[in-house]
Amino acid sequence: MLRNRSFLGLVAAELVSLTGTAMTTVALPWFVLATTGSTAKMGWVLGAQILPMGLFGLASGAAIARFGAKRTMLVCDAARGPLMLVLPILHWTGHLSFPALLLASFAVGCFAAPYLTSSNLIAPEVAGYDEKATARLSAIAAGGNQVTRVVGPVLAGVLIAALGPADVLVVDAGTYVFSFLAIASLVRVGARVAPSEESQGLLAGLRFLRRDSLLGPLAVVSCALNLFVQGLMVGINALAYFSYDSHVAGILFGGFGVGALAGAIVAQRLSQKGDLLRLAAVAIVLMPLPLFVLGAALPWVVVLVVVAAFSFFTPLVNAPVVAVLMVRTPASLRPKVMSAVLTCATLAGPLGFLGAGEALRWISVQALFVIVAAMLTIAALALAVVLLREREAATPAAPAVSA
């Protein structure tokens, strides 16, 4: 895999662009808080950025099926680079308003769903759609991506203190340009997939999910999980802004990357040896448990350990689930099914941002963390039941032994 030109091009593009995105994860909320002083408005802006993934996710699947994953990624990078410059330009020229913040964030988010879906489609194509090879490749790619979640936030914290959050958004715009060039010059997969009768129509992916005993419930529970994970992101941003400083904000979000990087290394090994569904079921139940510790006021070092422990389990869930999803889905349906899954997973995301931002007007950030941890635990248990039930159904019964 590491000698595959397309895989290297994809990884290089994502390493750079995701570093910029990770920087924006810190810089954009900080920018909103610094210019408005409102956690509620921060929630609205973050919600506006993720809302298009829910609104246009199904349409993006149809576009990928028509144009191919590689071409879709190129269009998304070409659009997001200039759009990311809008906010700092408006800020510097004195024309920035809250509606402009919402509109610019929404515009950037419109290209997130097709890009993410396309990158998930290309990786299994490199692995030949073998379940364990796909899981291994996903874990390797996730490990590289998690490096960006360490470097990006820490670098953002330093740059925010030195230059201001608007300059960090400019750096993110430049990373999309690099991603465009890397994909255009190196990636040789991701062509248009021939349609079939089953793949016709905008809702073909949803129809497949509805019929599938594993993927349908998985999409529903993922929606609930995403709702409360976004609340966690709002809580971490608010905690860093009001209790620490921008350097600590970068370090805390870097903690997500450190934990997930360690988890990706473990996932890469376990996915080759163990049962994929059981691995995901155990990891999803363990994932939210460390968050209950955040119910107390803590030094930022302890918060860092907690978020790293939480994110350690995410690759142990994602790598097996993505592998099973891709292998289980017919080739002609993969763009629309993957888009449908991502759409279901992100539908509640804007509500998570908005709800958490509004909640912080009435409750403490520590209370928010306890609520998030409890809700994530309930959703995780539901997903574990779905995964283990499917595992039992797929396990052949032991042959009867005659006396």
mmCIF file of C-alpha atoms in Angstrom:
data_model
loop_
_atom_site.group_PDB
_atom_site.id
_atom_site.type_symbol
_atom_site.label_atom_id
_atom_site.label_comp_id
_atom_site.label_asym_id
_atom_site.label_seq_id
_atom_site.Cartn_x
_atom_site.Cartn_y
_atom_site.Cartn_z
ATOM 1 C CA MET A 1 0.000 0.000 0.000
ATOM 2 C CA LEU A 2 2.772 2.430 0.899
ATOM 3 C CA ARG A 3 4.260 1.950 -2.582
ATOM 4 C CA ASN A 4 0.944 2.611 -4.303
ATOM 5 C CA ARG A 5 1.046 5.967 -6.080
ATOM 6 C CA SER A 6 -2.668 6.642 -5.756
ATOM 7 C CA PHE A 7 -2.651 5.813 -2.046
ATOM 8 C CA LEU A 8 0.339 8.080 -1.417
ATOM 9 C CA GLY A 9 -1.280 10.913 -3.370
ATOM 10 C CA LEU A 10 -4.497 10.540 -1.414
ATOM 11 C CA VAL A 11 -2.687 10.422 1.929
ATOM 12 C CA ALA A 12 -0.474 13.427 1.069
ATOM 13 C CA ALA A 13 -3.503 15.474 0.038
ATOM 14 C CA GLU A 14 -5.411 14.597 3.179
ATOM 15 C CA LEU A 15 -2.444 15.090 5.512
ATOM 16 C CA VAL A 16 -2.045 18.672 4.364
ATOM 17 C CA SER A 17 -5.684 19.636 3.898
ATOM 18 C CA LEU A 18 -6.744 17.985 7.161
ATOM 19 C CA THR A 19 -3.962 19.807 8.997
ATOM 20 C CA GLY A 20 -5.531 23.029 7.755
ATOM 21 C CA THR A 21 -8.985 21.805 8.716
ATOM 22 C CA ALA A 22 -7.729 20.867 12.190
ATOM 23 C CA MET A 23 -6.308 24.361 12.548
ATOM 24 C CA THR A 24 -9.676 25.817 11.579
ATOM 25 C CA THR A 25 -11.361 23.585 14.178
ATOM 26 C CA VAL A 26 -9.651 25.776 16.757
ATOM 27 C CA ALA A 27 -9.410 29.040 14.802
ATOM 28 C CA LEU A 28 -13.029 29.373 13.627
ATOM 29 C CA PRO A 29 -14.699 29.023 17.071
ATOM 30 C CA TRP A 30 -12.006 31.250 18.551
ATOM 31 C CA PHE A 31 -12.626 33.775 15.764
ATOM 32 C CA VAL A 32 -16.378 33.783 16.484
ATOM 33 C CA LEU A 33 -15.893 34.088 20.239
ATOM 34 C CA ALA A 34 -13.332 36.871 19.799
ATOM 35 C CA THR A 35 -15.547 38.874 17.429
ATOM 36 C CA THR A 36 -18.943 38.230 19.087
ATOM 37 C CA GLY A 37 -18.232 36.971 22.642
ATOM 38 C CA SER A 38 -21.209 34.597 22.333
ATOM 39 C CA THR A 39 -21.178 30.816 22.771
ATOM 40 C CA ALA A 40 -24.632 30.703 21.158
ATOM 41 C CA LYS A 41 -23.328 32.398 18.003
ATOM 42 C CA MET A 42 -20.360 30.044 18.000
ATOM 43 C CA GLY A 43 -22.812 27.151 17.969
ATOM 44 C CA TRP A 44 -24.748 28.720 15.085
ATOM 45 C CA VAL A 45 -21.614 29.188 12.969
ATOM 46 C CA LEU A 46 -20.347 25.652 13.599
ATOM 47 C CA GLY A 47 -23.830 24.332 12.880
ATOM 48 C CA ALA A 48 -23.956 26.263 9.594
ATOM 49 C CA GLN A 49 -20.714 24.619 8.516
ATOM 50 C CA ILE A 50 -21.962 21.075 9.078
ATOM 51 C CA LEU A 51 -25.600 21.633 8.033
ATOM 52 C CA PRO A 52 -24.960 21.132 4.278
ATOM 53 C CA MET A 53 -23.717 17.602 4.950
ATOM 54 C CA GLY A 54 -27.198 16.719 6.132
ATOM 55 C CA LEU A 55 -29.069 18.775 3.547
ATOM 56 C CA PHE A 56 -27.107 17.834 0.435
ATOM 57 C CA GLY A 57 -25.513 14.536 1.393
ATOM 58 C CA LEU A 58 -27.782 12.429 -0.806
ATOM 59 C CA ALA A 59 -27.325 14.775 -3.767
ATOM 60 C CA SER A 60 -23.549 14.560 -3.353
ATOM 61 C CA GLY A 61 -23.770 10.785 -3.710
ATOM 62 C CA ALA A 62 -25.531 11.184 -7.031
ATOM 63 C CA ALA A 63 -22.860 13.664 -8.161
ATOM 64 C CA ILE A 64 -20.032 11.287 -7.221
ATOM 65 C CA ALA A 65 -21.740 8.430 -9.055
ATOM 66 C CA ARG A 66 -21.959 10.612 -12.152
ATOM 67 C CA PHE A 67 -18.536 12.274 -12.158
ATOM 68 C CA GLY A 68 -16.343 9.883 -10.163
ATOM 69 C CA ALA A 69 -14.668 10.246 -6.783
ATOM 70 C CA LYS A 70 -11.425 11.801 -8.011
ATOM 71 C CA ARG A 71 -13.076 14.526 -10.068
ATOM 72 C CA THR A 72 -15.439 15.323 -7.205
ATOM 73 C CA MET A 73 -12.528 15.773 -4.786
ATOM 74 C CA LEU A 74 -10.825 18.142 -7.218
ATOM 75 C CA VAL A 75 -13.942 20.288 -7.553
ATOM 76 C CA CYS A 76 -14.360 20.431 -3.766
ATOM 77 C CA ASP A 77 -10.758 21.538 -3.182
ATOM 78 C CA ALA A 78 -10.963 24.122 -5.974
ATOM 79 C CA ALA A 79 -14.071 25.618 -4.359
ATOM 80 C CA ARG A 80 -13.128 25.484 -0.668
ATOM 81 C CA GLY A 81 -9.800 27.305 -1.090
ATOM 82 C CA PRO A 82 -11.304 30.629 -2.255
ATOM 83 C CA LEU A 83 -14.354 30.286 0.015
ATOM 84 C CA MET A 84 -12.170 29.930 3.095
ATOM 85 C CA LEU A 85 -10.610 33.331 2.278
ATOM 86 C CA VAL A 86 -13.958 35.125 2.461
ATOM 87 C CA LEU A 87 -14.072 35.438 6.259
ATOM 88 C CA PRO A 88 -10.593 36.951 6.790
ATOM 89 C CA ILE A 89 -11.083 39.309 3.824
ATOM 90 C CA LEU A 90 -14.407 40.564 5.207
ATOM 91 C CA HIS A 91 -12.821 40.907 8.651
ATOM 92 C CA TRP A 92 -9.865 42.928 7.380
ATOM 93 C CA THR A 93 -12.055 45.217 5.258
ATOM 94 C CA GLY A 94 -14.519 45.878 8.072
ATOM 95 C CA HIS A 95 -17.487 44.240 6.333
ATOM 96 C CA LEU A 96 -17.825 41.158 8.520
ATOM 97 C CA SER A 97 -21.246 40.574 10.071
ATOM 98 C CA PHE A 98 -22.879 37.635 11.815
ATOM 99 C CA PRO A 99 -25.007 36.742 8.734
ATOM 100 C CA ALA A 100 -21.820 36.782 6.654
ATOM 101 C CA LEU A 101 -20.194 34.422 9.161
ATOM 102 C CA LEU A 102 -23.118 32.028 8.785
ATOM 103 C CA LEU A 103 -23.222 32.233 4.993
ATOM 104 C CA ALA A 104 -19.483 31.744 4.490
ATOM 105 C CA SER A 105 -19.405 28.791 6.885
ATOM 106 C CA PHE A 106 -22.400 27.240 5.126
ATOM 107 C CA ALA A 107 -20.743 27.683 1.705
ATOM 108 C CA VAL A 108 -17.561 25.907 2.818
ATOM 109 C CA GLY A 109 -19.617 23.110 4.345
ATOM 110 C CA CYS A 110 -21.419 22.480 1.050
ATOM 111 C CA PHE A 111 -18.269 20.827 -0.300
ATOM 112 C CA ALA A 112 -17.375 18.817 2.813
ATOM 113 C CA ALA A 113 -19.820 15.927 2.275
ATOM 114 C CA PRO A 114 -18.860 15.088 -1.332
ATOM 115 C CA TYR A 115 -15.147 15.325 -0.489
ATOM 116 C CA LEU A 116 -15.406 13.082 2.560
ATOM 117 C CA THR A 117 -17.547 10.529 0.735
ATOM 118 C CA SER A 118 -15.157 10.476 -2.231
ATOM 119 C CA SER A 119 -12.065 9.961 -0.081
ATOM 120 C CA ASN A 120 -13.772 7.049 1.691
ATOM 121 C CA LEU A 121 -14.605 5.493 -1.689
ATOM 122 C CA ILE A 122 -11.100 5.782 -3.126
ATOM 123 C CA ALA A 123 -9.292 4.121 -0.219
ATOM 124 C CA PRO A 124 -11.079 0.725 -0.481
ATOM 125 C CA GLU A 125 -10.588 0.788 -4.268
ATOM 126 C CA VAL A 126 -6.843 0.814 -3.652
ATOM 127 C CA ALA A 127 -7.220 -2.209 -1.330
ATOM 128 C CA GLY A 128 -9.242 -4.204 -3.833
ATOM 129 C CA TYR A 129 -12.350 -4.243 -1.598
ATOM 130 C CA ASP A 130 -11.013 -7.037 0.588
ATOM 131 C CA GLU A 131 -12.574 -6.584 4.034
ATOM 132 C CA LYS A 132 -9.483 -7.018 6.185
ATOM 133 C CA ALA A 133 -7.212 -5.205 3.699
ATOM 134 C CA THR A 134 -9.681 -2.331 3.604
ATOM 135 C CA ALA A 135 -9.781 -2.204 7.396
ATOM 136 C CA ARG A 136 -5.994 -2.164 7.517
ATOM 137 C CA LEU A 137 -5.745 0.561 4.890
ATOM 138 C CA SER A 138 -8.397 2.610 6.694
ATOM 139 C CA ALA A 139 -6.444 2.267 9.931
ATOM 140 C CA ILE A 140 -3.186 3.324 8.229
ATOM 141 C CA ALA A 141 -4.876 6.325 6.617
ATOM 142 C CA ALA A 142 -6.563 7.165 9.925
ATOM 143 C CA GLY A 143 -3.185 7.073 11.664
ATOM 144 C CA GLY A 144 -1.800 9.603 9.210
ATOM 145 C CA ASN A 145 -4.903 11.734 9.528
ATOM 146 C CA GLN A 146 -4.658 11.734 13.305
ATOM 147 C CA VAL A 147 -1.189 13.261 13.043
ATOM 148 C CA THR A 148 -2.927 16.274 11.521
ATOM 149 C CA ARG A 149 -5.221 16.443 14.540
ATOM 150 C CA VAL A 150 -2.132 16.765 16.721
ATOM 151 C CA VAL A 151 -0.094 19.194 14.609
ATOM 152 C CA GLY A 152 -3.006 21.311 13.351
ATOM 153 C CA PRO A 153 -4.573 22.403 16.663
ATOM 154 C CA VAL A 154 -1.241 22.980 18.400
ATOM 155 C CA LEU A 155 -0.002 25.043 15.457
ATOM 156 C CA ALA A 156 -3.304 26.922 15.400
ATOM 157 C CA GLY A 157 -2.978 27.798 19.089
ATOM 158 C CA VAL A 158 0.481 29.252 18.472
ATOM 159 C CA LEU A 159 -0.582 31.169 15.365
ATOM 160 C CA ILE A 160 -3.729 32.549 16.982
ATOM 161 C CA ALA A 161 -1.643 33.981 19.816
ATOM 162 C CA ALA A 162 0.969 35.382 17.410
ATOM 163 C CA LEU A 163 -1.118 36.547 14.453
ATOM 164 C CA GLY A 164 -4.814 36.162 15.207
ATOM 165 C CA PRO A 165 -7.432 33.598 14.138
ATOM 166 C CA ALA A 166 -8.101 35.221 10.742
ATOM 167 C CA ASP A 167 -4.577 34.393 9.541
ATOM 168 C CA VAL A 168 -5.090 30.726 10.430
ATOM 169 C CA LEU A 169 -8.078 30.613 8.091
ATOM 170 C CA VAL A 170 -5.811 31.874 5.278
ATOM 171 C CA VAL A 171 -3.401 29.002 5.923
ATOM 172 C CA ASP A 172 -6.295 26.559 5.696
ATOM 173 C CA ALA A 173 -7.219 27.996 2.281
ATOM 174 C CA GLY A 174 -3.694 27.263 1.074
ATOM 175 C CA THR A 175 -3.904 23.622 2.165
ATOM 176 C CA TYR A 176 -6.817 23.060 -0.216
ATOM 177 C CA VAL A 177 -4.634 24.234 -3.095
ATOM 178 C CA PHE A 178 -1.971 21.664 -2.174
ATOM 179 C CA SER A 179 -4.604 18.952 -1.903
ATOM 180 C CA PHE A 180 -5.915 19.784 -5.380
ATOM 181 C CA LEU A 181 -2.434 19.514 -6.907
ATOM 182 C CA ALA A 182 -1.586 16.234 -5.131
ATOM 183 C CA ILE A 183 -4.809 14.517 -6.183
ATOM 184 C CA ALA A 184 -4.619 15.806 -9.753
ATOM 185 C CA SER A 185 -1.025 14.643 -10.255
ATOM 186 C CA LEU A 186 -0.828 11.372 -8.303
ATOM 187 C CA VAL A 187 -4.219 9.719 -7.804
ATOM 188 C CA ARG A 188 -5.099 7.278 -10.599
ATOM 189 C CA VAL A 189 -8.252 5.710 -9.160
ATOM 190 C CA GLY A 190 -11.703 7.063 -8.400
ATOM 191 C CA ALA A 191 -13.198 6.940 -11.883
ATOM 192 C CA ARG A 192 -16.921 6.917 -12.517
ATOM 193 C CA VAL A 193 -18.610 3.619 -11.579
ATOM 194 C CA ALA A 194 -21.003 2.095 -14.105
ATOM 195 C CA PRO A 195 -24.588 2.429 -12.827
ATOM 196 C CA SER A 196 -26.961 -0.488 -12.352
ATOM 197 C CA GLU A 197 -30.719 -0.742 -12.148
ATOM 198 C CA GLU A 198 -30.474 -0.925 -8.350
ATOM 199 C CA SER A 199 -28.462 2.312 -8.163
ATOM 200 C CA GLN A 200 -30.982 4.460 -10.047
ATOM 201 C CA GLY A 201 -32.562 7.397 -8.243
ATOM 202 C CA LEU A 202 -31.480 9.881 -5.582
ATOM 203 C CA LEU A 203 -32.729 7.643 -2.763
ATOM 204 C CA ALA A 204 -31.025 4.433 -3.916
ATOM 205 C CA GLY A 205 -28.557 4.560 -1.015
ATOM 206 C CA LEU A 206 -31.314 5.027 1.557
ATOM 207 C CA ARG A 207 -33.292 2.151 0.062
ATOM 208 C CA PHE A 208 -30.279 -0.128 0.424
ATOM 209 C CA LEU A 209 -29.742 0.959 4.030
ATOM 210 C CA ARG A 210 -33.390 0.347 4.866
ATOM 211 C CA ARG A 211 -33.128 -3.254 3.635
ATOM 212 C CA ASP A 212 -29.791 -4.040 5.295
ATOM 213 C CA SER A 213 -30.009 -5.481 8.807
ATOM 214 C CA LEU A 214 -26.707 -3.919 9.896
ATOM 215 C CA LEU A 215 -26.166 -0.732 7.926
ATOM 216 C CA GLY A 216 -29.665 0.700 8.443
ATOM 217 C CA PRO A 217 -29.573 0.610 12.266
ATOM 218 C CA LEU A 218 -25.916 1.691 12.113
ATOM 219 C CA ALA A 219 -26.872 4.883 10.254
ATOM 220 C CA VAL A 220 -29.638 5.705 12.742
ATOM 221 C CA VAL A 221 -27.461 5.236 15.818
ATOM 222 C CA SER A 222 -24.597 7.154 14.169
ATOM 223 C CA CYS A 223 -26.937 10.132 13.889
ATOM 224 C CA ALA A 224 -27.447 10.109 17.665
ATOM 225 C CA LEU A 225 -23.740 9.691 18.345
ATOM 226 C CA ASN A 226 -22.862 12.639 16.125
ATOM 227 C CA LEU A 227 -25.425 14.834 17.878
ATOM 228 C CA PHE A 228 -23.647 14.529 21.216
ATOM 229 C CA VAL A 229 -20.088 14.485 19.867
ATOM 230 C CA GLN A 230 -20.674 17.980 18.477
ATOM 231 C CA GLY A 231 -21.791 19.028 21.941
ATOM 232 C CA LEU A 232 -18.453 17.784 23.233
ATOM 233 C CA MET A 233 -16.619 19.953 20.674
ATOM 234 C CA VAL A 234 -18.540 23.044 21.766
ATOM 235 C CA GLY A 235 -17.785 22.257 25.405
ATOM 236 C CA ILE A 236 -14.041 21.908 24.797
ATOM 237 C CA ASN A 237 -13.938 25.192 22.849
ATOM 238 C CA ALA A 238 -15.845 27.026 25.570
ATOM 239 C CA LEU A 239 -13.723 25.524 28.354
ATOM 240 C CA ALA A 240 -10.509 26.559 26.614
ATOM 241 C CA TYR A 241 -11.724 30.075 25.781
ATOM 242 C CA PHE A 242 -13.122 30.976 29.199
ATOM 243 C CA SER A 243 -10.809 28.981 31.490
ATOM 244 C CA TYR A 244 -7.471 28.691 29.656
ATOM 245 C CA ASP A 245 -6.059 30.358 26.500
ATOM 246 C CA SER A 246 -5.485 29.704 22.785
ATOM 247 C CA HIS A 247 -2.327 27.656 23.414
ATOM 248 C CA VAL A 248 -4.253 25.309 25.669
ATOM 249 C CA ALA A 249 -7.114 25.141 23.140
ATOM 250 C CA GLY A 250 -4.656 23.904 20.533
ATOM 251 C CA ILE A 251 -3.149 21.391 22.932
ATOM 252 C CA LEU A 252 -6.558 20.035 23.966
ATOM 253 C CA PHE A 253 -7.654 19.470 20.390
ATOM 254 C CA GLY A 254 -4.237 18.016 19.697
ATOM 255 C CA GLY A 255 -5.062 15.532 22.456
ATOM 256 C CA PHE A 256 -7.865 14.179 20.289
ATOM 257 C CA GLY A 257 -5.272 13.518 17.612
ATOM 258 C CA VAL A 258 -2.747 11.875 19.945
ATOM 259 C CA GLY A 259 -5.346 9.481 21.298
ATOM 260 C CA ALA A 260 -6.737 8.653 17.870
ATOM 261 C CA LEU A 261 -3.243 8.113 16.456
ATOM 262 C CA ALA A 262 -2.519 5.551 19.160
ATOM 263 C CA GLY A 263 -5.900 3.971 18.482
ATOM 264 C CA ALA A 264 -5.188 3.801 14.744
ATOM 265 C CA ILE A 265 -1.947 1.917 15.375
ATOM 266 C CA VAL A 266 -3.784 -0.601 17.538
ATOM 267 C CA ALA A 267 -6.676 -0.827 15.049
ATOM 268 C CA GLN A 268 -4.282 -1.546 12.187
ATOM 269 C CA ARG A 269 -3.064 -4.637 14.039
ATOM 270 C CA LEU A 270 -6.298 -5.846 15.575
ATOM 271 C CA SER A 271 -8.243 -5.528 12.327
ATOM 272 C CA GLN A 272 -6.024 -8.220 10.794
ATOM 273 C CA LYS A 273 -6.453 -10.699 13.639
ATOM 274 C CA GLY A 274 -9.764 -10.195 15.393
ATOM 275 C CA ASP A 275 -13.465 -10.159 14.628
ATOM 276 C CA LEU A 276 -14.248 -6.733 13.125
ATOM 277 C CA LEU A 277 -17.793 -6.399 14.463
ATOM 278 C CA ARG A 278 -16.844 -7.463 17.997
ATOM 279 C CA LEU A 279 -13.880 -5.063 17.965
ATOM 280 C CA ALA A 280 -16.142 -2.156 17.009
ATOM 281 C CA ALA A 281 -18.786 -3.132 19.592
ATOM 282 C CA VAL A 282 -16.332 -3.236 22.499
ATOM 283 C CA ALA A 283 -14.602 0.003 21.458
ATOM 284 C CA ILE A 284 -17.820 2.003 21.068
ATOM 285 C CA VAL A 285 -18.954 1.111 24.613
ATOM 286 C CA LEU A 286 -15.600 2.054 26.159
ATOM 287 C CA MET A 287 -15.252 5.304 24.181
ATOM 288 C CA PRO A 288 -17.540 7.679 26.160
ATOM 289 C CA LEU A 289 -16.672 6.457 29.656
ATOM 290 C CA PRO A 290 -13.654 8.780 30.247
ATOM 291 C CA LEU A 291 -15.828 11.830 29.573
ATOM 292 C CA PHE A 292 -17.640 11.491 32.903
ATOM 293 C CA VAL A 293 -14.441 12.721 34.593
ATOM 294 C CA LEU A 294 -14.978 16.134 32.941
ATOM 295 C CA GLY A 295 -17.908 16.712 35.289
ATOM 296 C CA ALA A 296 -15.425 18.209 37.743
ATOM 297 C CA ALA A 297 -13.346 21.365 37.334
ATOM 298 C CA LEU A 298 -9.908 20.071 36.369
ATOM 299 C CA PRO A 299 -6.445 21.289 35.388
ATOM 300 C CA TRP A 300 -6.062 21.359 31.608
ATOM 301 C CA VAL A 301 -3.510 18.508 31.740
ATOM 302 C CA VAL A 302 -6.161 16.169 33.130
ATOM 303 C CA VAL A 303 -8.646 17.327 30.467
ATOM 304 C CA LEU A 304 -5.986 16.536 27.860
ATOM 305 C CA VAL A 305 -5.658 12.960 29.153
ATOM 306 C CA VAL A 306 -9.434 12.514 29.136
ATOM 307 C CA VAL A 307 -9.943 13.675 25.536
ATOM 308 C CA ALA A 308 -7.012 11.520 24.400
ATOM 309 C CA ALA A 309 -8.553 8.487 26.110
ATOM 310 C CA PHE A 310 -11.902 9.214 24.459
ATOM 311 C CA SER A 311 -10.450 9.552 20.965
ATOM 312 C CA PHE A 312 -8.256 6.442 21.342
ATOM 313 C CA PHE A 313 -11.313 4.289 20.672
ATOM 314 C CA THR A 314 -12.584 6.116 17.569
ATOM 315 C CA PRO A 315 -10.316 4.324 15.032
ATOM 316 C CA LEU A 316 -11.156 1.006 16.697
ATOM 317 C CA VAL A 317 -14.777 1.730 15.760
ATOM 318 C CA ASN A 318 -14.361 3.492 12.430
ATOM 319 C CA ALA A 319 -11.853 1.210 10.678
ATOM 320 C CA PRO A 320 -13.877 -2.014 11.120
ATOM 321 C CA VAL A 321 -17.203 -0.313 10.373
ATOM 322 C CA VAL A 322 -15.954 1.361 7.176
ATOM 323 C CA ALA A 323 -14.447 -1.926 5.995
ATOM 324 C CA VAL A 324 -17.673 -3.842 6.561
ATOM 325 C CA LEU A 325 -19.691 -1.058 4.948
ATOM 326 C CA MET A 326 -17.612 -0.942 1.775
ATOM 327 C CA VAL A 327 -17.365 -4.699 1.270
ATOM 328 C CA ARG A 328 -21.043 -5.247 2.070
ATOM 329 C CA THR A 329 -22.248 -2.721 -0.538
ATOM 330 C CA PRO A 330 -22.409 -3.464 -4.311
ATOM 331 C CA ALA A 331 -19.954 -1.380 -6.367
ATOM 332 C CA SER A 332 -22.614 0.552 -8.283
ATOM 333 C CA LEU A 333 -24.280 1.587 -5.012
ATOM 334 C CA ARG A 334 -21.187 2.571 -3.004
ATOM 335 C CA PRO A 335 -21.246 6.337 -3.756
ATOM 336 C CA LYS A 336 -24.917 6.664 -2.828
ATOM 337 C CA VAL A 337 -24.766 4.331 0.161
ATOM 338 C CA MET A 338 -21.701 6.054 1.606
ATOM 339 C CA SER A 339 -23.354 9.450 1.067
ATOM 340 C CA ALA A 340 -26.540 8.189 2.724
ATOM 341 C CA VAL A 341 -24.599 6.924 5.752
ATOM 342 C CA LEU A 342 -22.716 10.219 6.117
ATOM 343 C CA THR A 343 -25.944 12.161 5.657
ATOM 344 C CA CYS A 344 -27.671 10.185 8.413
ATOM 345 C CA ALA A 345 -24.622 10.508 10.655
ATOM 346 C CA THR A 346 -24.456 14.292 10.276
ATOM 347 C CA LEU A 347 -28.153 15.193 10.199
ATOM 348 C CA ALA A 348 -28.188 15.883 13.939
ATOM 349 C CA GLY A 349 -24.766 17.555 13.979
ATOM 350 C CA PRO A 350 -26.032 21.135 13.596
ATOM 351 C CA LEU A 351 -28.534 20.534 16.404
ATOM 352 C CA GLY A 352 -25.657 19.342 18.573
ATOM 353 C CA PHE A 353 -23.733 22.563 17.983
ATOM 354 C CA LEU A 354 -26.775 24.780 18.453
ATOM 355 C CA GLY A 355 -28.081 22.917 21.487
ATOM 356 C CA ALA A 356 -24.743 22.908 23.283
ATOM 357 C CA GLY A 357 -24.099 26.575 22.495
ATOM 358 C CA GLU A 358 -27.506 27.570 23.858
ATOM 359 C CA ALA A 359 -27.217 25.228 26.854
ATOM 360 C CA LEU A 360 -24.021 26.945 27.993
ATOM 361 C CA ARG A 361 -26.054 30.089 28.575
ATOM 362 C CA TRP A 362 -27.872 28.261 31.385
ATOM 363 C CA ILE A 363 -25.619 25.466 32.672
ATOM 364 C CA SER A 364 -21.926 25.106 33.426
ATOM 365 C CA VAL A 365 -19.567 23.493 30.958
ATOM 366 C CA GLN A 366 -18.974 20.683 33.494
ATOM 367 C CA ALA A 367 -22.707 19.899 33.535
ATOM 368 C CA LEU A 368 -22.698 19.856 29.736
ATOM 369 C CA PHE A 369 -19.884 17.298 29.731
ATOM 370 C CA VAL A 370 -21.820 14.961 32.055
ATOM 371 C CA ILE A 371 -24.930 15.162 29.868
ATOM 372 C CA VAL A 372 -22.877 14.489 26.734
ATOM 373 C CA ALA A 373 -21.118 11.522 28.344
ATOM 374 C CA ALA A 374 -24.422 9.992 29.491
ATOM 375 C CA MET A 375 -26.117 10.395 26.103
ATOM 376 C CA LEU A 376 -23.088 9.037 24.234
ATOM 377 C CA THR A 377 -23.061 5.986 26.513
ATOM 378 C CA ILE A 378 -26.710 5.230 25.751
ATOM 379 C CA ALA A 379 -26.157 5.590 21.994
ATOM 380 C CA ALA A 380 -22.977 3.493 22.169
ATOM 381 C CA LEU A 381 -24.793 0.651 23.924
ATOM 382 C CA ALA A 382 -27.470 0.701 21.218
ATOM 383 C CA LEU A 383 -24.829 0.485 18.473
ATOM 384 C CA ALA A 384 -23.011 -2.334 20.286
ATOM 385 C CA VAL A 385 -26.246 -4.329 20.398
ATOM 386 C CA VAL A 386 -26.693 -3.873 16.639
ATOM 387 C CA LEU A 387 -23.109 -4.948 15.887
ATOM 388 C CA LEU A 388 -23.169 -8.012 18.139
ATOM 389 C CA ARG A 389 -26.580 -9.075 16.881
ATOM 390 C CA GLU A 390 -25.286 -8.976 13.312
ATOM 391 C CA ARG A 391 -22.153 -10.864 14.323
ATOM 392 C CA GLU A 392 -24.231 -13.653 15.860
ATOM 393 C CA ALA A 393 -26.441 -13.828 12.766
ATOM 394 C CA ALA A 394 -23.405 -14.097 10.496
ATOM 395 C CA THR A 395 -21.631 -16.762 12.573
ATOM 396 C CA PRO A 396 -22.294 -20.253 11.178
ATOM 397 C CA ALA A 397 -23.883 -22.619 13.662
ATOM 398 C CA ALA A 398 -21.630 -25.357 14.963
ATOM 399 C CA PRO A 399 -22.317 -28.739 13.314
ATOM 400 C CA ALA A 400 -24.236 -31.208 15.423
ATOM 401 C CA VAL A 401 -22.172 -34.046 16.877
ATOM 402 C CA SER A 402 -23.769 -37.451 16.609
ATOM 403 C CA ALA A 403 -23.557 -39.847 19.507
#
